[in-house]
Amino acid sequence: MRSRILFAGLGLALLITACDSADDDDVLNIGVVLPLSGTLSEAGKNMLEGMDLAKDEVNGAQLLGGTRLAFVVADNQSIVDESVSAVNVLIDHNLVPIILGPLTSSATSEIIPIAEAKEVVAFSPTSSATGLSARSSWLFRSSLTVERLVPTGIEVSKRHLGYQRVATIVNSGDAFSNSSNDKITEILQADADVAIVSAQSYVRPHGESIGDLTNELTDILNADPDAIFLSGLPEDQFGVITQAHALGITDTPYISTLFALFDVQKINEAVAGAAEGAVTFQVWLESSEAPLSKNFVNNYTARHGTAPEDFAARGYASVYILAEALASAESYEAASIRSALAAIRDLGTIYGSFSFDENGDAVYNPIVAHVQDNQFVILQ
């Protein structure tokens, strides 16, 4: 592995790390844009670990014949604008035909015009906001969108919790959070048995810490809901739940789309039991019975000495989905990779059977689970 500093934009310095890459006909360099520093760094590093494991397995099994995958990794520092600069550098200077990442929907939204204009594939393992892939034939996403997660999640969580009075709170400064909250609100408002008794929002720009939410959370406390729908990124989940607990909201279950286990455990470590009973609408859990998922858990644990988290799984899956496309592509030019990705149907993955729809969004079965004893347990 070697590192170097490249410059893009108005004096912006980006750390680009080339992992096993080389100017070699037998090596295919893949651009990776992730938050390896800043507020989302834990998730970004976790995802890169999953990607690296899959890359090494693909290369070791020679799934692409004599071609080896290599990553050229850019740290976007958990800031949307840095993702734009990173993608430009990777395309213009490193000449990559495909970008894996970014992590958030807000960042993914901003790089769509670049992928479209420069005709390079953008493949996000985690972006889940509604409608992004429909904006460009060059964008693919392997995480389920809120359109597929939320309806099933509300159906199962309502049956489990029996809520009638609910509150919502959203970080309105984030694309995924807004998209999740919009879908949640749409479904709840259409249900005659459920009333939204408090609807709160705040703005936390990417890369910044969450502010004081006393006013918003006091309104929720006074409304006395049966459940709280929380739409936000990991730092929002941590900030809202810990602040709410300090204000006296201690027994009301939270429901949060794509709530990752390590974020649950981080909250419970900070405030004992604060995330117990929380419900998540997820794409993968360590307890999955899918054979490929079990292999992933075993191989990741053997390498890192600990079981994988959600973000590692999503990174791992994306590389194998990409490898499937590369194996069937006519060439490693971006247009050929795009066509091969668009053709993927019923592929066996750690998620189970995986397909892309006509827009480049993922199709497979979501998972609904709740927190019990600091672990996720699937709700049937």
CSV table of C-alpha atoms in Angstrom, one decimal:
chain,number,residue,atom,x,y,z
A,1,MET,CA,0.0,0.0,0.0
A,2,ARG,CA,1.3,3.5,-0.8
A,3,SER,CA,-0.1,7.0,-0.2
A,4,ARG,CA,0.2,10.3,-1.9
A,5,ILE,CA,-1.5,13.7,-1.8
A,6,LEU,CA,-3.3,14.9,-4.8
A,7,PHE,CA,-4.9,18.4,-5.2
A,8,ALA,CA,-8.2,19.2,-6.6
A,9,GLY,CA,-10.6,22.2,-6.5
A,10,LEU,CA,-9.5,25.5,-4.8
A,11,GLY,CA,-6.5,24.3,-2.9
A,12,LEU,CA,-8.2,21.2,-1.5
A,13,ALA,CA,-5.9,18.4,-0.4
A,14,LEU,CA,-7.2,14.8,-0.8
A,15,LEU,CA,-5.5,11.8,0.6
A,16,ILE,CA,-5.6,9.1,-2.0
A,17,THR,CA,-4.4,5.7,-1.0
A,18,ALA,CA,-3.5,3.1,-3.7
A,19,CYS,CA,-4.0,-0.4,-2.3
A,20,ASP,CA,-2.1,-2.9,-4.5
A,21,SER,CA,-2.7,-0.8,-7.6
A,22,ALA,CA,-0.3,-0.6,-10.5
A,23,ASP,CA,0.0,0.5,-14.0
A,24,ASP,CA,-0.4,-3.1,-15.2
A,25,ASP,CA,-2.6,-4.7,-17.8
A,26,ASP,CA,-3.4,-7.4,-15.3
A,27,VAL,CA,-4.7,-4.9,-12.6
A,28,LEU,CA,-8.0,-3.2,-12.7
A,29,ASN,CA,-8.0,-0.1,-10.5
A,30,ILE,CA,-11.4,0.7,-8.8
A,31,GLY,CA,-12.0,4.1,-7.2
A,32,VAL,CA,-13.3,4.0,-3.6
A,33,VAL,CA,-14.7,7.1,-1.9
A,34,LEU,CA,-15.5,6.7,1.8
A,35,PRO,CA,-15.4,8.7,5.1
A,36,LEU,CA,-12.2,7.5,6.7
A,37,SER,CA,-12.0,10.5,9.0
A,38,GLY,CA,-14.7,12.8,10.5
A,39,THR,CA,-18.0,12.0,12.0
A,40,LEU,CA,-18.7,8.9,9.8
A,41,SER,CA,-15.2,7.5,10.0
A,42,GLU,CA,-16.2,4.4,12.0
A,43,ALA,CA,-18.7,3.4,9.4
A,44,GLY,CA,-16.4,4.2,6.5
A,45,LYS,CA,-13.5,2.1,7.9
A,46,ASN,CA,-15.8,-0.7,8.6
A,47,MET,CA,-17.1,-0.7,5.0
A,48,LEU,CA,-13.5,-0.6,3.6
A,49,GLU,CA,-12.7,-3.7,5.7
A,50,GLY,CA,-15.5,-5.6,4.1
A,51,MET,CA,-14.5,-4.4,0.6
A,52,ASP,CA,-10.9,-5.4,1.2
A,53,LEU,CA,-11.9,-8.9,2.3
A,54,ALA,CA,-14.1,-9.4,-0.8
A,55,LYS,CA,-11.4,-8.0,-3.1
A,56,ASP,CA,-8.8,-10.4,-1.7
A,57,GLU,CA,-11.2,-13.3,-2.0
A,58,VAL,CA,-12.1,-12.4,-5.6
A,59,ASN,CA,-8.4,-12.1,-6.5
A,60,GLY,CA,-7.4,-15.3,-4.6
A,61,ALA,CA,-10.1,-17.3,-6.4
A,62,GLN,CA,-9.2,-15.8,-9.8
A,63,LEU,CA,-12.8,-15.0,-10.5
A,64,LEU,CA,-11.7,-12.6,-13.2
A,65,GLY,CA,-9.2,-14.9,-14.7
A,66,GLY,CA,-5.8,-13.2,-14.9
A,67,THR,CA,-7.1,-9.8,-13.8
A,68,ARG,CA,-6.6,-8.6,-10.3
A,69,LEU,CA,-8.8,-5.9,-8.6
A,70,ALA,CA,-7.1,-3.0,-6.8
A,71,PHE,CA,-8.5,-0.1,-4.9
A,72,VAL,CA,-7.6,3.5,-5.1
A,73,VAL,CA,-9.1,4.9,-2.0
A,74,ALA,CA,-10.1,8.6,-1.3
A,75,ASP,CA,-11.1,9.9,2.2
A,76,ASN,CA,-14.0,12.3,1.9
A,77,GLN,CA,-13.7,13.3,5.5
A,78,SER,CA,-17.4,12.8,6.1
A,79,ILE,CA,-18.1,16.0,4.0
A,80,VAL,CA,-20.3,16.0,0.9
A,81,ASP,CA,-18.2,18.5,-1.0
A,82,GLU,CA,-15.0,16.4,-0.4
A,83,SER,CA,-16.8,13.5,-2.2
A,84,VAL,CA,-17.2,15.7,-5.3
A,85,SER,CA,-13.5,16.6,-5.3
A,86,ALA,CA,-12.4,13.0,-4.6
A,87,VAL,CA,-14.5,11.6,-7.5
A,88,ASN,CA,-13.0,14.2,-9.9
A,89,VAL,CA,-9.5,13.3,-8.9
A,90,LEU,CA,-10.1,9.5,-9.2
A,91,ILE,CA,-11.6,9.9,-12.7
A,92,ASP,CA,-9.3,12.6,-14.1
A,93,HIS,CA,-6.0,11.5,-12.6
A,94,ASN,CA,-6.4,7.8,-11.8
A,95,LEU,CA,-8.6,7.1,-14.8
A,96,VAL,CA,-10.8,4.6,-12.9
A,97,PRO,CA,-13.9,3.3,-14.8
A,98,ILE,CA,-16.0,2.9,-11.7
A,99,ILE,CA,-16.3,4.5,-8.3
A,100,LEU,CA,-17.4,2.5,-5.2
A,101,GLY,CA,-19.2,4.8,-2.8
A,102,PRO,CA,-19.8,7.3,-1.3
A,103,LEU,CA,-21.5,6.3,1.9
A,104,THR,CA,-24.4,8.8,2.2
A,105,SER,CA,-27.2,9.6,-0.1
A,106,SER,CA,-26.4,13.3,0.1
A,107,ALA,CA,-22.9,12.7,-1.2
A,108,THR,CA,-24.2,10.2,-3.8
A,109,SER,CA,-26.6,12.8,-5.1
A,110,GLU,CA,-23.8,15.3,-5.6
A,111,ILE,CA,-21.6,13.0,-7.7
A,112,ILE,CA,-24.4,11.9,-10.1
A,113,PRO,CA,-23.7,14.9,-12.5
A,114,ILE,CA,-20.0,13.9,-12.6
A,115,ALA,CA,-20.7,10.3,-13.3
A,116,GLU,CA,-23.2,11.3,-16.0
A,117,ALA,CA,-20.9,13.9,-17.6
A,118,LYS,CA,-17.8,11.8,-17.6
A,119,GLU,CA,-19.5,8.5,-18.3
A,120,VAL,CA,-18.1,6.6,-15.3
A,121,VAL,CA,-20.0,4.1,-13.2
A,122,ALA,CA,-20.9,5.1,-9.7
A,123,PHE,CA,-21.8,2.2,-7.4
A,124,SER,CA,-22.9,3.0,-3.9
A,125,PRO,CA,-23.2,0.2,-1.4
A,126,THR,CA,-25.2,2.2,1.2
A,127,SER,CA,-27.1,5.1,-0.4
A,128,SER,CA,-30.8,4.5,0.2
A,129,ALA,CA,-32.7,7.8,-0.5
A,130,THR,CA,-35.6,7.5,-3.0
A,131,GLY,CA,-35.1,8.4,-6.7
A,132,LEU,CA,-31.4,8.9,-7.0
A,133,SER,CA,-30.7,6.0,-9.5
A,134,ALA,CA,-33.5,7.2,-11.7
A,135,ARG,CA,-31.5,10.3,-12.4
A,136,SER,CA,-28.7,8.5,-14.1
A,137,SER,CA,-28.1,5.3,-16.0
A,138,TRP,CA,-24.5,5.4,-14.6
A,139,LEU,CA,-25.6,5.0,-10.9
A,140,PHE,CA,-26.2,1.7,-9.2
A,141,ARG,CA,-27.0,1.0,-5.5
A,142,SER,CA,-26.8,-2.3,-3.7
A,143,SER,CA,-28.5,-1.2,-0.5
A,144,LEU,CA,-32.3,-1.3,-0.5
A,145,THR,CA,-34.0,2.1,-0.9
A,146,VAL,CA,-36.4,3.5,1.7
A,147,GLU,CA,-39.2,2.7,-0.8
A,148,ARG,CA,-38.5,-1.0,-0.2
A,149,LEU,CA,-37.4,-0.9,3.5
A,150,VAL,CA,-40.1,1.4,5.1
A,151,PRO,CA,-43.4,-0.3,4.0
A,152,THR,CA,-42.4,-3.7,5.2
A,153,GLY,CA,-40.7,-2.2,8.3
A,154,ILE,CA,-43.9,-0.3,9.4
A,155,GLU,CA,-46.1,-3.3,8.7
A,156,VAL,CA,-44.0,-5.6,10.9
A,157,SER,CA,-43.1,-3.0,13.6
A,158,LYS,CA,-46.8,-2.0,14.1
A,159,ARG,CA,-47.8,-5.6,14.5
A,160,HIS,CA,-45.0,-6.1,17.0
A,161,LEU,CA,-45.4,-2.9,19.0
A,162,GLY,CA,-49.1,-2.1,18.5
A,163,TYR,CA,-48.5,1.7,18.3
A,164,GLN,CA,-51.3,4.1,17.8
A,165,ARG,CA,-49.6,7.4,18.8
A,166,VAL,CA,-46.2,8.1,17.3
A,167,ALA,CA,-43.7,10.9,17.0
A,168,THR,CA,-41.2,11.6,14.2
A,169,ILE,CA,-37.9,13.3,14.3
A,170,VAL,CA,-35.6,13.9,11.3
A,171,ASN,CA,-32.3,15.5,10.4
A,172,SER,CA,-33.6,17.6,7.6
A,173,GLY,CA,-30.0,18.5,6.5
A,174,ASP,CA,-29.5,15.0,5.0
A,175,ALA,CA,-31.0,13.4,1.9
A,176,PHE,CA,-31.4,9.9,3.2
A,177,SER,CA,-32.9,11.1,6.5
A,178,ASN,CA,-35.5,13.3,4.6
A,179,SER,CA,-36.3,10.5,2.2
A,180,SER,CA,-36.9,8.0,5.1
A,181,ASN,CA,-39.0,10.5,7.1
A,182,ASP,CA,-41.1,11.4,4.0
A,183,LYS,CA,-41.9,7.7,3.3
A,184,ILE,CA,-42.6,7.0,7.0
A,185,THR,CA,-44.9,10.0,7.2
A,186,GLU,CA,-46.7,9.1,4.0
A,187,ILE,CA,-47.5,5.5,5.3
A,188,LEU,CA,-48.4,6.6,8.8
A,189,GLN,CA,-50.8,9.3,7.6
A,190,ALA,CA,-52.6,6.8,5.4
A,191,ASP,CA,-53.2,4.5,8.4
A,192,ALA,CA,-56.4,5.5,10.2
A,193,ASP,CA,-55.3,3.6,13.3
A,194,VAL,CA,-52.2,5.7,13.8
A,195,ALA,CA,-51.8,9.4,14.7
A,196,ILE,CA,-48.5,11.4,14.4
A,197,VAL,CA,-48.7,13.4,17.7
A,198,SER,CA,-45.4,15.2,17.3
A,199,ALA,CA,-43.3,15.9,14.1
A,200,GLN,CA,-39.9,17.4,14.8
A,201,SER,CA,-36.9,18.3,12.6
A,202,TYR,CA,-33.5,19.9,13.0
A,203,VAL,CA,-30.5,20.5,10.7
A,204,ARG,CA,-27.1,18.9,11.3
A,205,PRO,CA,-24.8,19.5,8.3
A,206,HIS,CA,-22.6,16.7,7.3
A,207,GLY,CA,-19.3,16.6,9.2
A,208,GLU,CA,-20.7,18.6,12.2
A,209,SER,CA,-21.8,17.5,15.6
A,210,ILE,CA,-25.4,17.3,16.6
A,211,GLY,CA,-26.7,20.4,18.5
A,212,ASP,CA,-29.0,20.8,21.5
A,213,LEU,CA,-32.4,19.2,20.8
A,214,THR,CA,-34.0,20.0,24.1
A,215,ASN,CA,-36.9,21.9,22.5
A,216,GLU,CA,-37.7,19.2,19.9
A,217,LEU,CA,-37.4,16.3,22.4
A,218,THR,CA,-39.4,18.1,25.1
A,219,ASP,CA,-42.3,18.4,22.6
A,220,ILE,CA,-42.0,14.7,21.9
A,221,LEU,CA,-41.9,13.9,25.7
A,222,ASN,CA,-45.0,16.0,26.3
A,223,ALA,CA,-46.9,14.3,23.4
A,224,ASP,CA,-46.3,10.9,25.1
A,225,PRO,CA,-46.1,8.7,22.0
A,226,ASP,CA,-46.1,4.9,21.9
A,227,ALA,CA,-43.0,4.9,19.5
A,228,ILE,CA,-40.6,7.4,18.0
A,229,PHE,CA,-39.6,7.2,14.3
A,230,LEU,CA,-36.0,8.5,14.1
A,231,SER,CA,-34.7,9.3,10.6
A,232,GLY,CA,-30.9,10.1,10.6
A,233,LEU,CA,-27.4,9.0,10.1
A,234,PRO,CA,-25.4,7.2,12.9
A,235,GLU,CA,-24.4,10.4,14.7
A,236,ASP,CA,-28.1,11.5,14.7
A,237,GLN,CA,-29.2,8.2,16.2
A,238,PHE,CA,-26.6,8.5,18.9
A,239,GLY,CA,-27.3,12.2,19.6
A,240,VAL,CA,-31.1,11.9,19.6
A,241,ILE,CA,-31.4,8.8,21.8
A,242,THR,CA,-28.8,9.9,24.4
A,243,GLN,CA,-30.3,13.4,24.7
A,244,ALA,CA,-33.8,12.0,24.9
A,245,HIS,CA,-32.8,9.6,27.6
A,246,ALA,CA,-31.3,12.5,29.7
A,247,LEU,CA,-34.6,14.4,29.3
A,248,GLY,CA,-36.6,11.4,30.6
A,249,ILE,CA,-37.7,9.6,27.4
A,250,THR,CA,-36.6,6.2,28.7
A,251,ASP,CA,-39.2,3.6,27.9
A,252,THR,CA,-40.5,4.6,24.4
A,253,PRO,CA,-39.1,2.4,21.6
A,254,TYR,CA,-37.3,4.0,18.7
A,255,ILE,CA,-37.8,2.9,15.1
A,256,SER,CA,-34.9,3.8,12.7
A,257,THR,CA,-34.2,2.8,9.2
A,258,LEU,CA,-30.8,1.1,8.7
A,259,PHE,CA,-29.9,1.4,12.4
A,260,ALA,CA,-26.5,-0.5,12.6
A,261,LEU,CA,-25.6,-2.8,15.4
A,262,PHE,CA,-22.4,-1.1,16.3
A,263,ASP,CA,-24.3,2.2,16.7
A,264,VAL,CA,-26.8,0.4,19.0
A,265,GLN,CA,-24.0,-0.9,21.1
A,266,LYS,CA,-22.3,2.5,21.2
A,267,ILE,CA,-25.5,4.1,22.5
A,268,ASN,CA,-26.0,1.3,25.1
A,269,GLU,CA,-22.4,1.7,26.2
A,270,ALA,CA,-22.8,5.5,26.7
A,271,VAL,CA,-26.2,5.2,28.4
A,272,ALA,CA,-27.0,1.7,29.7
A,273,GLY,CA,-30.0,0.2,27.9
A,274,ALA,CA,-31.0,3.4,26.0
A,275,ALA,CA,-31.3,1.6,22.7
A,276,GLU,CA,-32.9,-1.6,24.1
A,277,GLY,CA,-36.2,-2.3,22.2
A,278,ALA,CA,-35.3,-0.2,19.2
A,279,VAL,CA,-36.5,-1.5,15.9
A,280,THR,CA,-34.5,-1.3,12.6
A,281,PHE,CA,-35.4,-1.8,9.0
A,282,GLN,CA,-32.3,-3.5,7.7
A,283,VAL,CA,-30.7,-5.3,4.7
A,284,TRP,CA,-28.4,-7.7,6.5
A,285,LEU,CA,-27.8,-9.2,10.0
A,286,GLU,CA,-25.0,-11.3,11.3
A,287,SER,CA,-27.5,-14.0,12.1
A,288,SER,CA,-28.5,-14.5,8.5
A,289,GLU,CA,-28.9,-18.2,7.5
A,290,ALA,CA,-27.8,-17.6,3.9
A,291,PRO,CA,-24.8,-19.8,3.2
A,292,LEU,CA,-22.8,-17.0,1.5
A,293,SER,CA,-23.5,-14.8,4.6
A,294,LYS,CA,-22.2,-17.5,6.9
A,295,ASN,CA,-19.0,-17.8,4.8
A,296,PHE,CA,-18.6,-14.0,5.0
A,297,VAL,CA,-19.0,-13.9,8.8
A,298,ASN,CA,-16.5,-16.7,9.3
A,299,ASN,CA,-13.9,-15.2,6.9
A,300,TYR,CA,-14.3,-11.7,8.3
A,301,THR,CA,-14.0,-13.0,11.9
A,302,ALA,CA,-10.9,-15.0,11.1
A,303,ARG,CA,-9.2,-11.9,9.7
A,304,HIS,CA,-10.3,-9.3,12.2
A,305,GLY,CA,-11.0,-11.3,15.4
A,306,THR,CA,-14.5,-10.0,15.7
A,307,ALA,CA,-17.8,-10.5,13.8
A,308,PRO,CA,-18.6,-8.1,11.0
A,309,GLU,CA,-21.0,-5.2,11.3
A,310,ASP,CA,-23.7,-3.9,8.8
A,311,PHE,CA,-21.4,-1.5,7.0
A,312,ALA,CA,-18.7,-4.2,6.4
A,313,ALA,CA,-21.3,-6.5,5.0
A,314,ARG,CA,-22.6,-3.9,2.6
A,315,GLY,CA,-19.1,-3.1,1.4
A,316,TYR,CA,-18.3,-6.8,1.0
A,317,ALA,CA,-21.5,-7.5,-1.0
A,318,SER,CA,-20.9,-4.6,-3.4
A,319,VAL,CA,-17.5,-6.0,-4.4
A,320,TYR,CA,-18.9,-9.4,-5.2
A,321,ILE,CA,-21.8,-7.9,-7.2
A,322,LEU,CA,-19.2,-5.8,-9.1
A,323,ALA,CA,-17.1,-8.9,-9.7
A,324,GLU,CA,-20.1,-10.7,-11.2
A,325,ALA,CA,-20.6,-7.8,-13.6
A,326,LEU,CA,-16.9,-7.6,-14.5
A,327,ALA,CA,-16.8,-11.4,-15.2
A,328,SER,CA,-19.5,-11.0,-17.8
A,329,ALA,CA,-18.6,-7.6,-19.2
A,330,GLU,CA,-17.3,-7.4,-22.8
A,331,SER,CA,-14.5,-5.2,-21.6
A,332,TYR,CA,-13.5,-3.2,-18.5
A,333,GLU,CA,-14.5,0.0,-20.1
A,334,ALA,CA,-17.1,1.9,-18.1
A,335,ALA,CA,-20.0,1.4,-20.7
A,336,SER,CA,-19.5,-2.3,-20.7
A,337,ILE,CA,-19.4,-2.5,-16.9
A,338,ARG,CA,-22.6,-0.5,-16.8
A,339,SER,CA,-24.3,-2.9,-19.1
A,340,ALA,CA,-23.2,-5.9,-17.2
A,341,LEU,CA,-24.3,-4.5,-13.9
A,342,ALA,CA,-27.8,-3.6,-15.3
A,343,ALA,CA,-28.2,-7.2,-16.4
A,344,ILE,CA,-27.7,-8.8,-13.0
A,345,ARG,CA,-30.7,-10.8,-11.9
A,346,ASP,CA,-31.1,-13.4,-9.2
A,347,LEU,CA,-27.5,-13.4,-8.1
A,348,GLY,CA,-26.6,-15.3,-5.0
A,349,THR,CA,-25.2,-12.9,-2.4
A,350,ILE,CA,-25.0,-12.5,1.4
A,351,TYR,CA,-28.4,-10.8,1.1
A,352,GLY,CA,-29.9,-13.8,-0.6
A,353,SER,CA,-31.1,-13.5,-4.2
A,354,PHE,CA,-30.1,-10.1,-5.6
A,355,SER,CA,-31.2,-8.2,-8.7
A,356,PHE,CA,-31.0,-4.6,-10.0
A,357,ASP,CA,-34.3,-3.1,-11.2
A,358,GLU,CA,-34.7,-1.0,-14.3
A,359,ASN,CA,-33.3,2.1,-12.5
A,360,GLY,CA,-30.2,0.4,-11.0
A,361,ASP,CA,-31.7,0.0,-7.5
A,362,ALA,CA,-31.4,-3.2,-5.5
A,363,VAL,CA,-34.2,-5.8,-5.2
A,364,TYR,CA,-34.2,-8.4,-2.4
A,365,ASN,CA,-36.0,-9.0,0.9
A,366,PRO,CA,-35.6,-6.5,3.8
A,367,ILE,CA,-35.2,-7.5,7.4
A,368,VAL,CA,-37.0,-6.1,10.4
A,369,ALA,CA,-35.4,-6.6,13.8
A,370,HIS,CA,-35.4,-5.2,17.3
A,371,VAL,CA,-32.7,-4.8,20.0
A,372,GLN,CA,-32.7,-7.4,22.7
A,373,ASP,CA,-29.8,-7.7,25.1
A,374,ASN,CA,-27.6,-5.5,22.9
A,375,GLN,CA,-28.2,-7.6,19.8
A,376,PHE,CA,-30.6,-7.6,16.9
A,377,VAL,CA,-33.3,-10.3,16.9
A,378,ILE,CA,-35.4,-10.7,13.8
A,379,LEU,CA,-39.1,-9.9,14.1
A,380,GLN,CA,-41.3,-12.4,12.2
